Amino acid sequence: MNSSNMPAAPVAAREPSERTYHGDTFVDPYAWMGDRRSPRLRRFVEEENAYTEARMAHLTPLRERLFEEFRARIQETDMSVPTRMDGYWYYARTQEGKQYGIQCRLPIAGPDDWDPPAVDADAAPGTTPGEQVVLDANVEAAGHDFFAIGGMDISKDGRWMLLGTDTHGDERYDYVIRDVRMGEELPERFEGIAAACFTPDARYVFYTLLDEAQRPYKVRRHKVGTPVEEDADVYEETDERFWVGCSISFDDRHVVISTGSKTTSEVLMLPTATPEGAFVPFIERQAGIEYDVSFATFEGAGEDGADIPVAVVYHNATNPNFTIDVIDMRASRPPYRLGDGMTVACGSPYGTEAGPGGRVGDPYMDPANPAILQGVRGLAIEGIALHRHYVALSYRADGLPRLATMTKTAAARDFLAGRPWSFAEVTPPPLDDDAVDGAPSLLGGTPGRLYSIGAGGNPSYDAPRMRYSFTSYTRPGELREIDPVTGASVLLKRATVRGDYDPRDYVEQRVWVTARDGEQVPVSLVYRRDAATESMPMFVTGYGAYEISSDPTFSVGRLSMLDRGALYAVVHVRGGGEMGRGWYEQGRRLSKKHTFEDFVDAVAALEDAGLADPAHTVANGGSAGGLLMGAIANMAPERFAGIEADVPFVDALTTILDPSLPLTVTEWDEWGDPLHDREVYEYMRDYSPYENSPEVPADAAGYPRIFITTSMNDSRVLVTEPLKWVARLQVAGVDALIRVEVEAGHGGGSGRYKQWKDLCYENAWCLERMGLGAL
């Protein structure tokens, strides 16, 4: 579309409104957009959507081609591997042409039945002998523009289902109790809540309420068969920084309330045998300390074959990157203290605020750790699970997730002997004839598959084998089962990619870029083996907040980019959790600018080395990653041809100054408190994208093109933020577009075909900006 027939961008009304804090005044012409229900805001959304559709019309053939490519690679009629829970094997089916999955089950053959049944994936749901359809989300979603399941809990006898659904996208769920066999529902309903769970006998429901700020804050108890109006409040969290959750412990012995802020947590417990009793803290809350607890047993490991009951405590009281302690409950009685018991694993304190100094990536040694953890860089302990036959340890090392296992018998011996546990790392089997190691090294990096791995699909305590899954950027996910005694690993399912796809046609590589303060930042690169690695069009993404890691994952939609010659890059910026707690701490609060600087410095290194071309580089990030996109657009506009920001948190300072908005008070632990702290205010003012984006054409020279996606019902990043941002950018002459989902929330639209089409819509814009828009 040339300039002569390009439609004009909408012009939002300007109504100057002053915002003054700490002696600083900011004049906001678009503060009126804070009223999301106002008719004129709705009109502005309609105008922006129409403008975007007109500007994007020429990309329709490319979008359709991308959707054809995507769909041609997907196994649309498929099913998951059955997972045993209590007396049934549960699994999910998908059918070609249907938007949502269908949950089904088959009865187990007997107590020793641990081999999943063979089920025809192409058969119609409910037609396999003995098969029962537990939930068909396509039926539930009928008549709704948006549909999401918020939770599904089934009683141990398999009769009752506690089901929560959201038909607005605002993450407030309506729960019902349904007879799975008959399909009938009990009269009681729990509307607009956060979550709910059954007690094991399904006689009681514990559920969590949301306050006006969308914070889960209160737990109620409901006795099934009685009016909801008679439900009792059993816990209320009055500290607005804390979120509350309620669940049943893995061993079914306790109802567990977990309450926590970004930096502090507490666990309260109630025996399921006395559901109308009082909850008691396992360990009293301590400011700045996070912990969790579970209970297990070393069966037959004590004298004369007696069981040894233990408490397994996961905490950061003695190590910022967490420690796992196991307490022998025969030898001690509550109250317990954090640090009691035997240390099984502890993370690296290097580079953390409370640590001894050093860089996050320095190798760490600790005599308490298993041999496989000695000398690891960026070591973070993420959890442990004790089952009847095996123990699984999850941790992070060198910026990637890791998994280790051992037999329960060996763990009991090591525990009683007081020596480090003899874990063995679980590694994915290599691809046959994989020549990735022979690929050229870029920026001194080492080619090799970059895996995400973790235990999963293990809801039964008694299962004799451990299931685990793994995937890489180019290797479709696999579900395997490992025998903890022999180490033998069996493939249960590999994700199907239709067509002639071969992961060996693609290269993955981890490189380390030196940021401006000297820190080494990991960057993941993916590209076709036959691509010319010079001046490549680059799609680069990042997140960097809440200690959330951007780990390797396979994407069918990414293949269309790679096959057109794109370099796909992930910058693992500080603020995420890739290298543990220190990595997170160095990218939050008054260190938040490291997140943006890491991203810019990594992109600059790739471009300056000649691998990527600034004229064909597109960046993408969502939510807090959308804040990253807004910041880098202001910091280094010359490095990007385009930036896609999804549900972007771009008016960060305005939001974090207003404690009446959803999530604000809980976010002070993440960003700092600009309302009461002048230093935090000034620091956030310097990077908040909205305040620092161009406001007049003279400021917009060389600014990249911007494409924004958002949703009207988003309760996390209010639609007001991206709308204000696009209005300001457009007035300044920036080529900025926004696409607003009218019936959706933070995660966008629902239904898989809708989501696939949305992805192709966005990717078409990105490919055009990368110079790869030809069909």
Short mmCIF file of C-alpha atoms in Angstrom, two decimals, residues 185-599:
data_model
loop_
_atom_site.label_atom_id
_atom_site.label_comp_id
_atom_site.label_asym_id
_atom_site.label_seq_id
_atom_site.Cartn_x
_atom_site.Cartn_y
_atom_site.Cartn_z
CA GLU A 185 -25.26 -30.99 38.13
CA LEU A 186 -25.86 -30.26 41.79
CA PRO A 187 -27.68 -26.97 42.52
CA GLU A 188 -24.74 -25.22 44.19
CA ARG A 189 -22.61 -22.91 42.04
CA PHE A 190 -19.48 -20.93 42.87
CA GLU A 191 -19.44 -17.87 40.60
CA GLY A 192 -16.62 -15.53 39.70
CA ILE A 193 -13.99 -17.29 41.83
CA ALA A 194 -10.29 -18.00 41.32
CA ALA A 195 -10.10 -21.77 41.87
CA ALA A 196 -11.60 -24.71 43.76
CA CYS A 197 -10.73 -28.24 44.87
CA PHE A 198 -12.46 -31.30 46.31
CA THR A 199 -11.43 -33.10 49.45
CA PRO A 200 -10.50 -36.70 48.47
CA ASP A 201 -13.94 -38.00 49.41
CA ALA A 202 -15.67 -35.13 47.51
CA ARG A 203 -17.75 -34.27 50.57
CA TYR A 204 -16.26 -30.78 50.81
CA VAL A 205 -15.12 -28.08 48.40
CA PHE A 206 -12.54 -25.47 49.31
CA TYR A 207 -12.52 -22.47 47.00
CA THR A 208 -10.70 -19.16 46.63
CA LEU A 209 -12.40 -15.78 46.20
CA LEU A 210 -11.12 -12.78 44.24
CA ASP A 211 -11.23 -9.20 45.49
CA GLU A 212 -11.95 -6.15 43.34
CA ALA A 213 -8.27 -5.96 42.41
CA GLN A 214 -8.41 -9.51 40.95
CA ARG A 215 -6.38 -10.85 43.89
CA PRO A 216 -7.16 -14.31 45.28
CA TYR A 217 -7.51 -13.38 48.93
CA LYS A 218 -9.97 -15.62 50.81
CA VAL A 219 -10.63 -19.36 51.14
CA ARG A 220 -14.10 -20.72 51.87
CA ARG A 221 -15.32 -24.19 52.79
CA HIS A 222 -18.45 -25.69 51.29
CA LYS A 223 -20.12 -28.90 52.40
CA VAL A 224 -21.54 -30.59 49.32
CA GLY A 225 -25.32 -30.69 49.37
CA THR A 226 -25.77 -27.55 51.48
CA PRO A 227 -26.57 -23.99 50.30
CA VAL A 228 -23.57 -21.95 49.16
CA GLU A 229 -24.87 -19.10 51.32
CA GLU A 230 -23.96 -21.17 54.39
CA ASP A 231 -20.31 -21.61 53.37
CA ALA A 232 -17.70 -20.73 55.98
CA ASP A 233 -14.71 -18.43 55.59
CA VAL A 234 -11.65 -20.41 56.70
CA TYR A 235 -8.85 -18.02 55.77
CA GLU A 236 -8.46 -14.41 54.66
CA GLU A 237 -5.21 -12.74 53.58
CA THR A 238 -5.27 -9.09 54.59
CA ASP A 239 -1.85 -8.16 53.20
CA GLU A 240 -2.59 -6.90 49.69
CA ARG A 241 0.80 -8.07 48.43
CA PHE A 242 -0.13 -11.72 48.99
CA TRP A 243 -2.08 -14.12 46.75
CA VAL A 244 -3.83 -17.16 48.17
CA GLY A 245 -4.23 -20.64 46.74
CA CYS A 246 -5.78 -23.83 48.08
CA SER A 247 -5.11 -27.46 47.10
CA ILE A 248 -4.90 -31.03 48.35
CA SER A 249 -1.47 -32.41 49.25
CA PHE A 250 0.06 -35.08 47.00
CA ASP A 251 -0.53 -37.75 49.65
CA ASP A 252 -4.18 -36.64 50.12
CA ARG A 253 -3.58 -36.17 53.85
CA HIS A 254 -3.92 -32.38 54.03
CA VAL A 255 -5.83 -29.44 52.67
CA VAL A 256 -3.11 -26.90 51.96
CA ILE A 257 -3.43 -23.12 51.83
CA SER A 258 -0.48 -21.40 50.19
CA THR A 259 -0.18 -17.65 50.51
CA GLY A 260 2.64 -15.61 49.08
CA SER A 261 3.93 -12.36 47.66
CA LYS A 262 6.78 -12.05 45.18
CA THR A 263 9.27 -12.50 48.03
CA THR A 264 7.51 -14.18 50.98
CA SER A 265 5.38 -17.30 51.38
CA GLU A 266 3.59 -19.32 54.02
CA VAL A 267 1.93 -22.75 54.07
CA LEU A 268 -1.06 -23.60 56.29
CA MET A 269 -2.34 -27.14 56.64
CA LEU A 270 -5.47 -28.96 57.75
CA PRO A 271 -5.87 -32.76 57.86
CA THR A 272 -8.42 -33.94 55.29
CA ALA A 273 -9.78 -36.24 57.99
CA THR A 274 -11.04 -33.17 59.89
CA PRO A 275 -12.11 -30.74 57.13
CA GLU A 276 -14.03 -28.50 59.52
CA GLY A 277 -10.99 -27.96 61.73
CA ALA A 278 -8.61 -24.99 61.85
CA PHE A 279 -5.69 -24.42 59.49
CA VAL A 280 -2.27 -24.26 61.17
CA PRO A 281 0.92 -22.76 59.66
CA PHE A 282 3.62 -25.36 59.00
CA ILE A 283 6.23 -22.66 59.59
CA GLU A 284 5.27 -19.12 60.52
CA ARG A 285 5.65 -16.45 57.86
CA GLN A 286 9.04 -14.72 57.73
CA ALA A 287 9.53 -11.59 55.63
CA GLY A 288 11.67 -12.26 52.57
CA ILE A 289 11.53 -16.05 52.95
CA GLU A 290 9.80 -18.38 50.51
CA TYR A 291 9.10 -22.01 51.33
CA ASP A 292 6.93 -24.99 50.51
CA VAL A 293 6.48 -28.33 52.22
CA SER A 294 5.30 -31.82 51.35
CA PHE A 295 5.18 -35.09 53.23
CA ALA A 296 6.53 -38.47 52.20
CA THR A 297 7.54 -41.85 53.57
CA PHE A 298 10.59 -44.06 53.23
CA GLU A 299 8.63 -47.30 53.16
CA GLY A 300 10.18 -50.10 55.19
CA ALA A 301 13.49 -48.27 55.66
CA GLY A 302 13.45 -48.09 59.45
CA GLU A 303 14.33 -50.62 62.09
CA ASP A 304 12.45 -53.90 61.73
CA GLY A 305 11.04 -52.69 58.42
CA ALA A 306 9.16 -49.75 59.87
CA ASP A 307 8.26 -46.76 57.70
CA ILE A 308 10.11 -43.49 58.15
CA PRO A 309 7.81 -40.44 57.80
CA VAL A 310 9.58 -37.33 56.51
CA ALA A 311 8.78 -33.71 55.74
CA VAL A 312 10.36 -32.30 52.60
CA VAL A 313 10.92 -28.55 52.85
CA TYR A 314 11.86 -26.36 49.90
CA HIS A 315 13.02 -22.91 51.01
CA ASN A 316 15.39 -19.98 50.49
CA ALA A 317 16.05 -19.16 54.15
CA THR A 318 19.69 -20.20 53.92
CA ASN A 319 20.33 -19.92 50.19
CA PRO A 320 18.77 -17.44 47.72
CA ASN A 321 18.64 -20.14 45.02
CA PHE A 322 16.78 -22.50 47.33
CA THR A 323 17.58 -25.52 49.42
CA ILE A 324 15.79 -28.82 49.87
CA ASP A 325 15.84 -30.21 53.41
CA VAL A 326 14.36 -33.54 54.48
CA ILE A 327 13.24 -33.77 58.12
CA ASP A 328 12.98 -37.14 59.87
CA MET A 329 9.65 -36.77 61.66
CA ARG A 330 10.45 -39.65 64.00
CA ALA A 331 13.24 -37.66 65.58
CA SER A 332 11.58 -34.25 65.84
CA ARG A 333 8.23 -32.64 66.48
CA PRO A 334 6.67 -29.39 65.33
CA PRO A 335 7.09 -26.52 65.33
CA TYR A 336 9.81 -26.87 62.71
CA ARG A 337 12.28 -24.27 61.59
CA LEU A 338 13.58 -23.55 58.14
CA GLY A 339 16.98 -25.20 57.93
CA ASP A 340 16.03 -28.25 60.03
CA GLY A 341 16.80 -31.67 58.61
CA MET A 342 19.27 -33.00 56.03
CA THR A 343 20.16 -30.89 53.02
CA VAL A 344 19.60 -32.79 49.80
CA ALA A 345 20.42 -29.99 47.32
CA CYS A 346 21.20 -26.28 47.45
CA GLY A 347 21.59 -23.65 44.75
CA SER A 348 24.38 -21.23 43.97
CA PRO A 349 24.29 -17.94 45.94
CA TYR A 350 26.62 -16.18 43.50
CA GLY A 351 25.35 -12.93 42.04
CA THR A 352 22.38 -12.68 44.40
CA GLU A 353 21.59 -9.71 46.63
CA ALA A 354 22.20 -11.76 49.78
CA GLY A 355 25.03 -13.82 48.34
CA PRO A 356 28.81 -13.68 48.84
CA GLY A 357 29.48 -11.81 45.62
CA GLY A 358 30.79 -13.15 42.33
CA ARG A 359 28.93 -13.43 39.06
CA VAL A 360 25.84 -15.51 38.50
CA GLY A 361 27.73 -17.70 36.05
CA ASP A 362 30.62 -18.63 38.38
CA PRO A 363 30.89 -22.42 38.99
CA TYR A 364 29.53 -23.48 42.39
CA MET A 365 30.72 -26.23 44.70
CA ASP A 366 29.02 -27.41 47.89
CA PRO A 367 29.83 -30.60 49.81
CA ALA A 368 26.15 -31.21 50.58
CA ASN A 369 25.22 -31.38 46.92
CA PRO A 370 25.01 -34.52 44.79
CA ALA A 371 27.94 -35.09 42.46
CA ILE A 372 25.95 -34.01 39.39
CA LEU A 373 25.51 -30.51 40.87
CA GLN A 374 29.17 -29.84 41.63
CA GLY A 375 30.76 -27.06 39.57
CA VAL A 376 27.50 -26.07 37.89
CA ARG A 377 26.97 -22.47 36.70
CA GLY A 378 23.79 -20.61 37.56
CA LEU A 379 22.59 -23.48 39.74
CA ALA A 380 19.01 -23.09 40.98
CA ILE A 381 17.02 -25.79 42.76
CA GLU A 382 13.44 -25.94 41.51
CA GLY A 383 11.83 -28.86 43.33
CA ILE A 384 11.81 -32.50 44.35
CA ALA A 385 9.15 -35.22 44.23
CA LEU A 386 9.23 -38.41 46.30
CA HIS A 387 7.14 -41.28 44.94
CA ARG A 388 6.94 -44.84 46.22
CA HIS A 389 9.59 -46.14 43.82
CA TYR A 390 11.65 -43.13 42.78
CA VAL A 391 12.73 -39.57 43.56
CA ALA A 392 12.86 -36.79 40.94
CA LEU A 393 14.96 -33.62 41.30
CA SER A 394 14.35 -30.54 39.14
CA TYR A 395 17.01 -27.86 38.86
CA ARG A 396 18.54 -25.31 36.50
CA ALA A 397 22.13 -25.24 35.24
CA ASP A 398 23.86 -23.15 32.59
CA GLY A 399 20.60 -21.40 31.79
CA LEU A 400 18.60 -24.56 31.03
CA PRO A 401 16.20 -26.82 32.97
CA ARG A 402 17.60 -30.17 34.15
CA LEU A 403 16.16 -33.35 35.63
CA ALA A 404 17.70 -36.09 37.78
CA THR A 405 16.32 -39.25 39.35
CA MET A 406 17.21 -42.14 41.63
CA THR A 407 15.44 -45.04 43.28
CA LYS A 408 13.57 -44.45 46.50
CA THR A 409 15.55 -47.28 48.10
CA ALA A 410 18.86 -45.57 47.31
CA ALA A 411 17.51 -42.25 48.58
CA ALA A 412 16.58 -43.88 51.91
CA ARG A 413 20.08 -45.37 52.23
CA ASP A 414 21.75 -42.03 51.50
CA PHE A 415 19.42 -40.24 53.91
CA LEU A 416 20.10 -42.63 56.78
CA ALA A 417 23.85 -42.54 56.08
CA GLY A 418 23.87 -38.72 56.03
CA ARG A 419 25.67 -38.54 52.70
CA PRO A 420 24.91 -36.69 49.43
CA TRP A 421 22.18 -38.40 47.45
CA SER A 422 23.29 -40.34 44.37
CA PHE A 423 21.14 -38.74 41.69
CA ALA A 424 21.76 -39.45 38.01
CA GLU A 425 20.90 -36.85 35.37
CA VAL A 426 18.17 -37.72 32.89
CA THR A 427 19.19 -36.69 29.37
CA PRO A 428 17.20 -36.94 26.13
CA PRO A 429 18.33 -39.61 23.69
CA PRO A 430 20.21 -38.08 20.74
CA LEU A 431 18.81 -37.91 17.25
CA ASP A 432 20.17 -40.54 14.89
CA ASP A 433 22.68 -39.10 12.42
CA ASP A 434 22.31 -35.64 13.92
CA ALA A 435 25.10 -33.48 12.50
CA VAL A 436 24.27 -30.38 14.52
CA ASP A 437 27.67 -30.57 16.18
CA GLY A 438 29.26 -30.03 12.80
CA ALA A 439 27.49 -26.71 12.23
CA PRO A 440 29.61 -23.55 12.19
CA SER A 441 30.09 -21.75 15.49
CA LEU A 442 28.45 -18.32 15.65
CA LEU A 443 29.93 -15.74 18.01
CA GLY A 444 31.97 -18.46 19.69
CA GLY A 445 28.88 -20.48 20.62
CA THR A 446 28.59 -24.25 20.58
CA PRO A 447 25.98 -25.82 18.28
CA GLY A 448 23.81 -28.42 20.00
CA ARG A 449 20.18 -29.09 20.81
CA LEU A 450 18.86 -26.80 23.54
CA TYR A 451 16.40 -28.80 25.58
CA SER A 452 13.66 -28.20 28.09
CA ILE A 453 13.16 -31.31 30.20
CA GLY A 454 11.02 -32.10 33.20
CA ALA A 455 9.05 -34.77 35.02
CA GLY A 456 5.39 -34.70 34.10
CA GLY A 457 2.25 -36.81 33.99
CA ASN A 458 3.03 -38.51 37.31
CA PRO A 459 -0.09 -37.98 39.45
CA SER A 460 0.07 -41.41 41.07
CA TYR A 461 2.34 -42.00 44.05
CA ASP A 462 2.52 -45.74 43.35
CA ALA A 463 3.62 -45.69 39.68
CA PRO A 464 6.72 -47.89 39.24
CA ARG A 465 8.21 -45.71 36.49
CA MET A 466 8.67 -41.95 36.02
CA ARG A 467 7.31 -40.10 33.02
CA TYR A 468 9.26 -37.15 31.68
CA SER A 469 8.97 -34.90 28.67
CA PHE A 470 11.44 -32.88 26.68
CA THR A 471 11.56 -30.64 23.66
CA SER A 472 13.94 -28.29 21.89
CA TYR A 473 13.46 -25.35 19.55
CA THR A 474 13.47 -27.72 16.57
CA ARG A 475 12.80 -31.15 18.07
CA PRO A 476 9.09 -31.88 18.67
CA GLY A 477 8.16 -32.82 22.20
CA GLU A 478 8.47 -36.40 23.42
CA LEU A 479 6.90 -38.11 26.40
CA ARG A 480 9.04 -40.94 27.76
CA GLU A 481 9.00 -43.27 30.72
CA ILE A 482 12.17 -44.19 32.61
CA ASP A 483 12.77 -47.14 34.89
CA PRO A 484 14.61 -45.72 37.92
CA VAL A 485 16.30 -49.07 38.61
CA THR A 486 17.69 -49.87 35.15
CA GLY A 487 17.72 -46.40 33.63
CA ALA A 488 15.94 -47.75 30.55
CA SER A 489 13.86 -45.10 28.80
CA VAL A 490 10.85 -45.95 26.63
CA LEU A 491 9.16 -43.59 24.16
CA LEU A 492 5.45 -43.20 24.86
CA LYS A 493 4.65 -40.50 22.33
CA ARG A 494 6.40 -38.09 20.00
CA ALA A 495 4.52 -35.00 18.78
CA THR A 496 3.67 -35.43 15.13
CA VAL A 497 4.78 -32.86 12.57
CA ARG A 498 3.22 -33.80 9.26
CA GLY A 499 4.99 -33.43 5.95
CA ASP A 500 8.69 -33.89 5.34
CA TYR A 501 9.86 -32.11 8.49
CA ASP A 502 13.27 -33.21 9.75
CA PRO A 503 14.81 -31.56 12.84
CA ARG A 504 18.27 -32.28 11.44
CA ASP A 505 17.63 -29.60 8.82
CA TYR A 506 17.89 -26.98 11.56
CA VAL A 507 20.64 -25.78 13.87
CA GLU A 508 20.32 -24.66 17.49
CA GLN A 509 23.08 -22.81 19.25
CA ARG A 510 23.69 -21.04 22.55
CA VAL A 511 25.95 -18.00 22.46
CA TRP A 512 26.99 -15.72 25.32
CA VAL A 513 27.01 -11.96 24.76
CA THR A 514 28.82 -9.52 27.01
CA ALA A 515 26.43 -6.84 28.25
CA ARG A 516 27.57 -3.27 28.91
CA ASP A 517 28.20 -4.01 32.59
CA GLY A 518 30.29 -7.08 31.80
CA GLU A 519 27.68 -9.74 32.56
CA GLN A 520 27.49 -12.70 30.18
CA VAL A 521 23.98 -12.98 28.73
CA PRO A 522 22.84 -16.25 27.11
CA VAL A 523 21.23 -16.02 23.68
CA SER A 524 19.59 -18.94 21.87
CA LEU A 525 19.84 -19.01 18.07
CA VAL A 526 17.90 -21.19 15.64
CA TYR A 527 18.18 -21.29 11.84
CA ARG A 528 18.09 -23.60 8.86
CA ARG A 529 21.27 -25.51 8.24
CA ASP A 530 21.36 -24.36 4.60
CA ALA A 531 20.77 -20.67 5.44
CA ALA A 532 23.49 -18.16 4.70
CA THR A 533 24.51 -16.88 8.12
CA GLU A 534 25.23 -13.34 6.98
CA SER A 535 22.92 -10.32 7.28
CA MET A 536 20.01 -12.62 8.08
CA PRO A 537 16.49 -11.34 8.65
CA MET A 538 16.07 -11.80 12.40
CA PHE A 539 13.08 -12.42 14.64
CA VAL A 540 14.23 -11.78 18.21
CA THR A 541 12.20 -12.20 21.37
CA GLY A 542 12.55 -11.86 25.14
CA TYR A 543 10.61 -11.55 28.38
CA GLY A 544 12.62 -10.88 31.53
CA ALA A 545 10.35 -10.58 34.57
CA TYR A 546 8.92 -12.44 37.58
CA GLU A 547 11.79 -14.97 37.49
CA ILE A 548 10.03 -16.63 34.54
CA SER A 549 12.40 -18.42 32.18
CA SER A 550 12.12 -18.36 28.39
CA ASP A 551 13.09 -21.99 27.93
CA PRO A 552 13.37 -23.89 24.64
CA THR A 553 10.08 -25.02 23.18
CA PHE A 554 9.01 -26.33 19.81
CA SER A 555 6.66 -24.28 17.62
CA VAL A 556 5.06 -25.32 14.35
CA GLY A 557 4.38 -21.66 13.54
CA ARG A 558 8.09 -20.85 13.82
CA LEU A 559 8.93 -23.25 10.98
CA SER A 560 7.44 -20.95 8.36
CA MET A 561 9.86 -18.24 9.48
CA LEU A 562 12.88 -20.54 9.57
CA ASP A 563 12.09 -22.04 6.18
CA ARG A 564 12.04 -18.54 4.66
CA GLY A 565 15.57 -17.91 5.91
CA ALA A 566 14.99 -16.14 9.22
CA LEU A 567 17.32 -16.25 12.20
CA TYR A 568 15.26 -16.89 15.33
CA ALA A 569 16.84 -15.51 18.49
CA VAL A 570 15.84 -15.58 22.17
CA VAL A 571 17.67 -13.20 24.49
CA HIS A 572 17.56 -14.59 28.02
CA VAL A 573 17.65 -11.19 29.68
CA ARG A 574 18.00 -10.54 33.39
CA GLY A 575 14.72 -10.38 35.24
CA GLY A 576 13.92 -13.92 34.12
CA GLY A 577 14.94 -17.06 35.96
CA GLU A 578 17.18 -18.73 33.41
CA MET A 579 20.27 -18.46 35.64
CA GLY A 580 18.48 -18.59 38.98
CA ARG A 581 17.57 -16.02 41.61
CA GLY A 582 20.54 -13.75 40.93
CA TRP A 583 19.46 -13.41 37.31
CA TYR A 584 16.02 -12.36 38.47
CA GLU A 585 17.22 -9.94 41.13
CA GLN A 586 19.51 -8.17 38.67
CA GLY A 587 16.54 -7.38 36.43
CA ARG A 588 13.91 -6.09 38.85
CA ARG A 589 13.19 -2.97 40.91
CA LEU A 590 16.11 -0.51 40.74
CA SER A 591 18.00 -2.92 38.46
CA LYS A 592 15.20 -3.24 35.89
CA LYS A 593 17.10 -1.40 33.18
CA HIS A 594 19.44 -4.39 32.91
CA THR A 595 16.56 -6.21 31.22
CA PHE A 596 16.38 -3.65 28.43
CA GLU A 597 20.13 -3.18 28.14
CA ASP A 598 20.73 -6.94 27.87
CA PHE A 599 18.29 -7.16 24.99
#
